mmCIF file of C-alpha atoms in Angstrom:
data_model
loop_
_atom_site.group_PDB
_atom_site.id
_atom_site.type_symbol
_atom_site.label_atom_id
_atom_site.label_comp_id
_atom_site.label_asym_id
_atom_site.label_seq_id
_atom_site.Cartn_x
_atom_site.Cartn_y
_atom_site.Cartn_z
ATOM 1 C CA UNK P 1 8.374 -90.718 42.199
ATOM 2 C CA UNK P 2 8.405 -86.732 42.178
ATOM 3 C CA UNK P 3 7.440 -85.309 45.457
ATOM 4 C CA UNK P 4 4.394 -82.620 44.904
ATOM 5 C CA UNK P 5 5.465 -79.151 45.648
ATOM 6 C CA UNK P 6 3.496 -77.865 48.479
ATOM 7 C CA UNK P 7 3.822 -74.276 47.740
ATOM 8 C CA UNK P 8 0.571 -72.568 46.974
ATOM 9 C CA UNK P 9 -0.021 -72.392 43.173
ATOM 10 C CA UNK P 10 -1.490 -69.361 41.683
ATOM 11 C CA UNK P 11 -5.314 -69.592 40.627
ATOM 12 C CA UNK P 12 -4.355 -69.306 36.983
ATOM 13 C CA UNK P 13 -1.182 -69.450 35.104
ATOM 14 C CA UNK P 14 -1.644 -66.298 33.153
ATOM 15 C CA UNK P 15 1.090 -67.284 30.170
ATOM 16 C CA UNK P 16 -0.113 -70.888 29.800
ATOM 17 C CA UNK P 17 -3.617 -69.182 29.156
ATOM 18 C CA UNK P 18 -2.306 -66.839 26.645
ATOM 19 C CA UNK P 19 -0.370 -69.617 24.684
ATOM 20 C CA UNK P 20 -3.525 -71.565 25.017
ATOM 21 C CA UNK P 21 -5.176 -68.489 23.432
ATOM 22 C CA UNK P 22 -2.582 -68.502 20.787
ATOM 23 C CA UNK P 23 -3.447 -72.034 19.889
ATOM 24 C CA UNK P 24 -7.123 -72.061 19.832
ATOM 25 C CA UNK P 25 -7.166 -68.807 17.636
ATOM 26 C CA UNK P 26 -4.685 -70.326 15.208
ATOM 27 C CA UNK P 27 -7.278 -73.356 15.056
ATOM 28 C CA UNK P 28 -10.084 -71.194 14.569
ATOM 29 C CA UNK P 29 -8.512 -69.286 11.874
ATOM 30 C CA UNK P 30 -7.109 -72.576 9.921
ATOM 31 C CA UNK P 31 -10.658 -73.772 10.020
ATOM 32 C CA UNK P 32 -12.151 -70.802 8.841
ATOM 33 C CA UNK P 33 -9.603 -70.565 5.621
ATOM 34 C CA UNK P 34 -10.454 -74.291 5.506
ATOM 35 C CA UNK P 35 -14.200 -73.872 4.831
ATOM 36 C CA UNK P 36 -13.467 -70.995 2.610
ATOM 37 C CA UNK P 37 -10.956 -72.735 0.278
ATOM 38 C CA UNK P 38 -11.845 -76.447 0.576
ATOM 39 C CA UNK P 39 -15.643 -76.787 1.531
ATOM 40 C CA UNK P 40 -16.623 -73.907 -0.644
ATOM 41 C CA UNK P 41 -14.140 -74.445 -3.223
ATOM 42 C CA UNK P 42 -12.314 -71.128 -3.580
ATOM 43 C CA UNK P 43 -8.572 -72.778 -3.428
ATOM 44 C CA UNK P 44 -8.786 -76.607 -3.508
ATOM 45 C CA UNK P 45 -4.934 -76.876 -3.529
ATOM 46 C CA UNK P 46 -4.518 -74.640 -0.345
ATOM 47 C CA UNK P 47 -4.775 -77.424 2.273
ATOM 48 C CA UNK P 48 -1.441 -78.908 0.458
ATOM 49 C CA UNK P 49 0.669 -75.862 0.656
ATOM 50 C CA UNK P 50 3.535 -76.437 2.936
ATOM 51 C CA UNK P 51 3.319 -73.408 4.778
ATOM 52 C CA UNK P 52 -0.457 -74.252 5.628
ATOM 53 C CA UNK P 53 0.724 -77.836 6.704
ATOM 54 C CA UNK P 54 3.173 -76.486 8.951
ATOM 55 C CA UNK P 55 0.649 -74.104 10.296
ATOM 56 C CA UNK P 56 -1.886 -76.708 11.201
ATOM 57 C CA UNK P 57 0.196 -79.176 12.542
ATOM 58 C CA UNK P 58 2.181 -76.490 14.695
ATOM 59 C CA UNK P 59 -1.069 -74.949 16.226
ATOM 60 C CA UNK P 60 -2.289 -78.386 17.151
ATOM 61 C CA UNK P 61 1.122 -79.359 18.462
ATOM 62 C CA UNK P 62 1.153 -76.460 20.901
ATOM 63 C CA UNK P 63 -2.619 -76.869 21.804
ATOM 64 C CA UNK P 64 -1.838 -80.577 22.758
ATOM 65 C CA UNK P 65 1.004 -79.763 24.614
ATOM 66 C CA UNK P 66 -0.545 -77.208 26.720
ATOM 67 C CA UNK P 67 -3.378 -79.599 27.194
ATOM 68 C CA UNK P 68 -0.658 -82.177 28.603
ATOM 69 C CA UNK P 69 1.028 -79.376 30.675
ATOM 70 C CA UNK P 70 -1.839 -78.311 32.736
ATOM 71 C CA UNK P 71 -3.420 -82.160 32.914
ATOM 72 C CA UNK P 72 -1.969 -82.488 36.551
ATOM 73 C CA UNK P 73 -3.541 -79.210 37.571
ATOM 74 C CA UNK P 74 -6.906 -80.947 36.920
ATOM 75 C CA UNK P 75 -6.048 -84.591 37.811
ATOM 76 C CA UNK P 76 -9.234 -84.860 40.490
ATOM 77 C CA UNK P 77 -11.743 -84.141 37.637
ATOM 78 C CA UNK P 78 -9.862 -86.138 34.419
ATOM 79 C CA UNK P 79 -11.944 -88.974 34.669
ATOM 80 C CA UNK P 80 -15.180 -86.880 34.109
ATOM 81 C CA UNK P 81 -13.424 -84.527 31.486
ATOM 82 C CA UNK P 82 -12.172 -87.527 29.762
ATOM 83 C CA UNK P 83 -15.502 -89.190 29.641
ATOM 84 C CA UNK P 84 -17.252 -85.573 28.777
ATOM 85 C CA UNK P 85 -14.709 -84.926 25.880
ATOM 86 C CA UNK P 86 -15.183 -88.017 24.414
ATOM 87 C CA UNK P 87 -19.282 -87.615 24.460
ATOM 88 C CA UNK P 88 -18.865 -84.267 22.705
ATOM 89 C CA UNK P 89 -16.575 -85.691 20.179
ATOM 90 C CA UNK P 90 -19.482 -88.420 19.388
ATOM 91 C CA UNK P 91 -21.659 -85.660 19.110
ATOM 92 C CA UNK P 92 -19.802 -83.828 16.488
ATOM 93 C CA UNK P 93 -19.167 -87.164 14.559
ATOM 94 C CA UNK P 94 -22.984 -87.700 14.582
ATOM 95 C CA UNK P 95 -23.754 -83.909 13.658
ATOM 96 C CA UNK P 96 -21.285 -83.811 10.695
ATOM 97 C CA UNK P 97 -22.677 -87.233 9.510
ATOM 98 C CA UNK P 98 -26.404 -85.967 9.334
ATOM 99 C CA UNK P 99 -25.433 -82.106 8.257
ATOM 100 C CA UNK P 100 -22.200 -82.427 6.196
ATOM 101 C CA UNK P 101 -21.277 -86.128 5.627
ATOM 102 C CA UNK P 102 -18.319 -84.631 3.182
ATOM 103 C CA UNK P 103 -16.867 -83.290 6.270
ATOM 104 C CA UNK P 104 -17.368 -86.123 8.361
ATOM 105 C CA UNK P 105 -15.244 -86.156 11.370
ATOM 106 C CA UNK P 106 -14.354 -89.647 13.169
ATOM 107 C CA UNK P 107 -11.962 -89.904 16.004
ATOM 108 C CA UNK P 108 -11.196 -85.926 15.906
ATOM 109 C CA UNK P 109 -9.432 -83.599 18.403
ATOM 110 C CA UNK P 110 -12.236 -83.821 21.065
ATOM 111 C CA UNK P 111 -12.002 -87.549 21.176
ATOM 112 C CA UNK P 112 -8.264 -87.506 21.209
ATOM 113 C CA UNK P 113 -8.187 -85.117 23.948
ATOM 114 C CA UNK P 114 -10.772 -87.328 25.850
ATOM 115 C CA UNK P 115 -8.859 -90.406 25.266
ATOM 116 C CA UNK P 116 -5.500 -88.902 26.287
ATOM 117 C CA UNK P 117 -7.030 -87.322 29.669
ATOM 118 C CA UNK P 118 -8.296 -90.754 30.592
ATOM 119 C CA UNK P 119 -5.061 -92.658 29.414
ATOM 120 C CA UNK P 120 -2.759 -90.383 31.343
ATOM 121 C CA UNK P 121 -4.711 -91.363 34.848
ATOM 122 C CA UNK P 122 -3.229 -95.030 34.706
ATOM 123 C CA UNK P 123 -0.095 -94.127 33.070
ATOM 124 C CA UNK P 124 0.831 -91.027 35.525
ATOM 125 C CA UNK P 125 2.098 -93.281 38.513
ATOM 126 C CA UNK P 126 5.187 -94.872 36.477
ATOM 127 C CA UNK P 127 5.422 -91.813 34.390
ATOM 128 C CA UNK P 128 6.628 -89.853 37.331
ATOM 129 C CA UNK P 129 9.312 -92.116 37.486
ATOM 130 C CA UNK P 130 11.119 -90.829 34.908
ATOM 131 C CA UNK P 131 13.250 -87.762 35.215
ATOM 132 C CA UNK P 132 11.194 -85.028 33.377
ATOM 133 C CA UNK P 133 13.852 -84.332 30.926
ATOM 134 C CA UNK P 134 14.268 -87.818 29.812
ATOM 135 C CA UNK P 135 10.479 -87.890 29.630
ATOM 136 C CA UNK P 136 10.321 -84.645 27.651
ATOM 137 C CA UNK P 137 12.876 -86.105 25.251
ATOM 138 C CA UNK P 138 11.126 -89.662 24.921
ATOM 139 C CA UNK P 139 7.974 -88.187 24.412
ATOM 140 C CA UNK P 140 9.178 -86.129 21.655
ATOM 141 C CA UNK P 141 11.189 -88.834 19.860
ATOM 142 C CA UNK P 142 7.601 -91.033 20.088
ATOM 143 C CA UNK P 143 5.998 -88.322 18.454
ATOM 144 C CA UNK P 144 8.529 -88.319 15.651
ATOM 145 C CA UNK P 145 8.867 -92.168 15.438
ATOM 146 C CA UNK P 146 4.937 -92.489 14.978
ATOM 147 C CA UNK P 147 4.484 -89.297 13.054
ATOM 148 C CA UNK P 148 3.395 -91.112 9.863
ATOM 149 C CA UNK P 149 1.789 -94.174 11.236
ATOM 150 C CA UNK P 150 -1.512 -93.383 9.792
ATOM 151 C CA UNK P 151 0.392 -93.417 6.179
ATOM 152 C CA UNK P 152 1.631 -96.908 6.724
ATOM 153 C CA UNK P 153 4.908 -96.335 8.121
ATOM 154 C CA UNK P 154 7.244 -95.729 11.060
ATOM 155 C CA UNK P 155 10.512 -94.049 11.504
ATOM 156 C CA UNK P 156 12.375 -90.337 10.707
ATOM 157 C CA UNK P 157 10.259 -89.469 7.631
ATOM 158 C CA UNK P 158 12.272 -88.841 4.397
ATOM 159 C CA UNK P 159 15.736 -89.998 6.298
ATOM 160 C CA UNK P 160 14.384 -93.170 7.428
ATOM 161 C CA UNK P 161 11.491 -95.524 7.611
ATOM 162 C CA UNK P 162 9.876 -98.902 8.033
ATOM 163 C CA UNK P 163 6.543 -100.053 6.263
ATOM 164 C CA UNK P 164 3.975 -101.596 8.591
ATOM 165 C CA UNK P 165 2.471 -104.663 7.694
ATOM 166 C CA UNK P 166 -0.918 -104.052 5.754
ATOM 167 C CA UNK P 167 -2.865 -106.410 7.942
ATOM 168 C CA UNK P 168 -2.601 -103.870 10.965
ATOM 169 C CA UNK P 169 -5.077 -101.496 9.000
ATOM 170 C CA UNK P 170 -7.967 -104.154 8.129
ATOM 171 C CA UNK P 171 -9.709 -103.592 11.814
ATOM 172 C CA UNK P 172 -11.722 -100.601 12.338
ATOM 173 C CA UNK P 173 -11.379 -101.073 16.338
ATOM 174 C CA UNK P 174 -7.545 -99.869 15.791
ATOM 175 C CA UNK P 175 -8.671 -96.416 14.427
ATOM 176 C CA UNK P 176 -8.142 -94.416 17.605
ATOM 177 C CA UNK P 177 -4.442 -95.891 17.898
ATOM 178 C CA UNK P 178 -3.571 -94.508 14.380
ATOM 179 C CA UNK P 179 -4.214 -97.709 12.053
ATOM 180 C CA UNK P 180 -6.827 -96.488 10.039
ATOM 181 C CA UNK P 181 -8.788 -98.978 7.349
ATOM 182 C CA UNK P 182 -8.756 -98.762 3.991
ATOM 183 C CA UNK P 183 -11.270 -96.210 2.718
ATOM 184 C CA UNK P 184 -11.387 -94.084 5.952
ATOM 185 C CA UNK P 185 -11.896 -90.358 5.615
ATOM 186 C CA UNK P 186 -11.906 -87.853 8.549
ATOM 187 C CA UNK P 187 -11.628 -84.259 7.845
ATOM 188 C CA UNK P 188 -10.140 -84.210 11.419
ATOM 189 C CA UNK P 189 -8.510 -86.859 12.700
ATOM 190 C CA UNK P 190 -6.081 -87.191 15.656
ATOM 191 C CA UNK P 191 -5.252 -90.521 16.638
ATOM 192 C CA UNK P 192 -3.460 -91.639 19.985
ATOM 193 C CA UNK P 193 -0.239 -92.330 17.762
ATOM 194 C CA UNK P 194 1.500 -89.953 17.442
ATOM 195 C CA UNK P 195 -0.494 -87.267 19.121
ATOM 196 C CA UNK P 196 -0.198 -88.811 22.807
ATOM 197 C CA UNK P 197 3.651 -88.031 22.444
ATOM 198 C CA UNK P 198 3.046 -84.450 22.231
ATOM 199 C CA UNK P 199 0.245 -84.740 25.068
ATOM 200 C CA UNK P 200 3.006 -86.409 27.522
ATOM 201 C CA UNK P 201 5.624 -83.929 26.386
ATOM 202 C CA UNK P 202 3.486 -81.247 27.633
ATOM 203 C CA UNK P 203 2.886 -83.599 31.056
ATOM 204 C CA UNK P 204 6.941 -83.862 31.580
ATOM 205 C CA UNK P 205 7.114 -80.165 30.496
ATOM 206 C CA UNK P 206 5.178 -79.355 33.701
ATOM 207 C CA UNK P 207 7.383 -81.438 35.917
ATOM 208 C CA UNK P 208 10.410 -80.083 34.617
ATOM 209 C CA UNK P 209 9.047 -76.497 35.434
ATOM 210 C CA UNK P 210 8.270 -77.276 38.708
ATOM 211 C CA UNK P 211 11.321 -79.143 39.609
ATOM 212 C CA UNK P 212 13.001 -76.013 38.143
ATOM 213 C CA UNK P 213 10.882 -73.620 40.229
ATOM 214 C CA UNK P 214 9.573 -71.975 37.146
ATOM 215 C CA UNK P 215 6.025 -72.211 37.461
ATOM 216 C CA UNK P 216 5.616 -69.209 39.348
ATOM 217 C CA UNK P 217 7.013 -66.835 36.364
ATOM 218 C CA UNK P 218 3.833 -68.646 34.273
ATOM 219 C CA UNK P 219 1.753 -66.458 36.587
ATOM 220 C CA UNK P 220 2.593 -63.293 34.876
ATOM 221 C CA UNK P 221 2.225 -62.088 31.127
ATOM 222 C CA UNK P 222 -1.696 -62.205 30.694
ATOM 223 C CA UNK P 223 -2.795 -60.859 27.415
ATOM 224 C CA UNK P 224 -6.623 -60.257 27.972
ATOM 225 C CA UNK P 225 -8.025 -61.395 24.926
ATOM 226 C CA UNK P 226 -5.688 -64.338 24.715
ATOM 227 C CA UNK P 227 -5.973 -65.226 28.236
ATOM 228 C CA UNK P 228 -9.877 -65.068 28.137
ATOM 229 C CA UNK P 229 -9.554 -67.280 24.801
ATOM 230 C CA UNK P 230 -7.284 -69.517 26.931
ATOM 231 C CA UNK P 231 -9.663 -70.126 29.540
ATOM 232 C CA UNK P 232 -12.691 -70.982 27.007
ATOM 233 C CA UNK P 233 -11.238 -73.076 24.675
ATOM 234 C CA UNK P 234 -13.799 -75.918 24.700
ATOM 235 C CA UNK P 235 -16.674 -73.205 24.167
ATOM 236 C CA UNK P 236 -14.869 -71.667 21.544
ATOM 237 C CA UNK P 237 -13.778 -75.145 20.082
ATOM 238 C CA UNK P 238 -17.390 -76.233 20.183
ATOM 239 C CA UNK P 239 -18.956 -72.833 18.735
ATOM 240 C CA UNK P 240 -16.310 -71.559 16.430
ATOM 241 C CA UNK P 241 -17.756 -73.303 13.185
ATOM 242 C CA UNK P 242 -20.994 -71.647 13.535
ATOM 243 C CA UNK P 243 -19.548 -68.418 12.845
ATOM 244 C CA UNK P 244 -16.764 -69.512 10.303
ATOM 245 C CA UNK P 245 -18.954 -71.573 8.022
ATOM 246 C CA UNK P 246 -21.593 -68.750 7.085
ATOM 247 C CA UNK P 247 -18.917 -66.225 6.969
ATOM 248 C CA UNK P 248 -16.906 -68.456 4.662
ATOM 249 C CA UNK P 249 -19.848 -69.164 2.533
ATOM 250 C CA UNK P 250 -20.652 -65.482 2.410
ATOM 251 C CA UNK P 251 -17.210 -64.608 1.024
ATOM 252 C CA UNK P 252 -17.187 -67.483 -1.072
ATOM 253 C CA UNK P 253 -20.640 -66.348 -2.706
ATOM 254 C CA UNK P 254 -19.399 -62.864 -3.607
ATOM 255 C CA UNK P 255 -16.072 -63.858 -4.816
#
């Protein structure tokens, strides 16, 4: 198992805050354009554009990777935070069910983040036995291999894939794992497979940076607006639709 670095770490890793700020701003802008084009019907084909799909997945990968990176820094509070995120995710499910059932969210980003934080607690002891670089490679391979599991296949996408048994998709209890049942719909679905692979990649990236003595370099590079957003990602994520939805509705109305 790795030894913890006993050198005092900075109060904040400013560069990580800025990167997380970029990610949350990307998420907010995507949701605003989603509201405008999909919810209010300005351009229903928008979400299928290759560049839009790349943007959506890229910002989510960045956001989840950074969350895995900082997991070790808040390990003492991960049990409380994991439960809190799951309760907030449940609240969003109930809210969307009551207010906008056509945009129902089941096992969205907050539930994934909560479950990932909790799952890493029992796994971290064994995970630390792997060399960081090998752990990063393994995590990335798992993300790629399970990328299409919700669509019924695993493998390497268009290069090679194997269809999974339909019986695996009949139980609602397997929804968080990445095996949605027939007729399932969620406007924001982040199952453990494949996304835990990206979370684990960030977890090992932290270990790799620590092993290389690179953590201190992350204390530089603060960008005031992005760093502020990176320090308040949960609040922004919870509240951004209060601004995005009315603004998108107003623009759609006058268009």
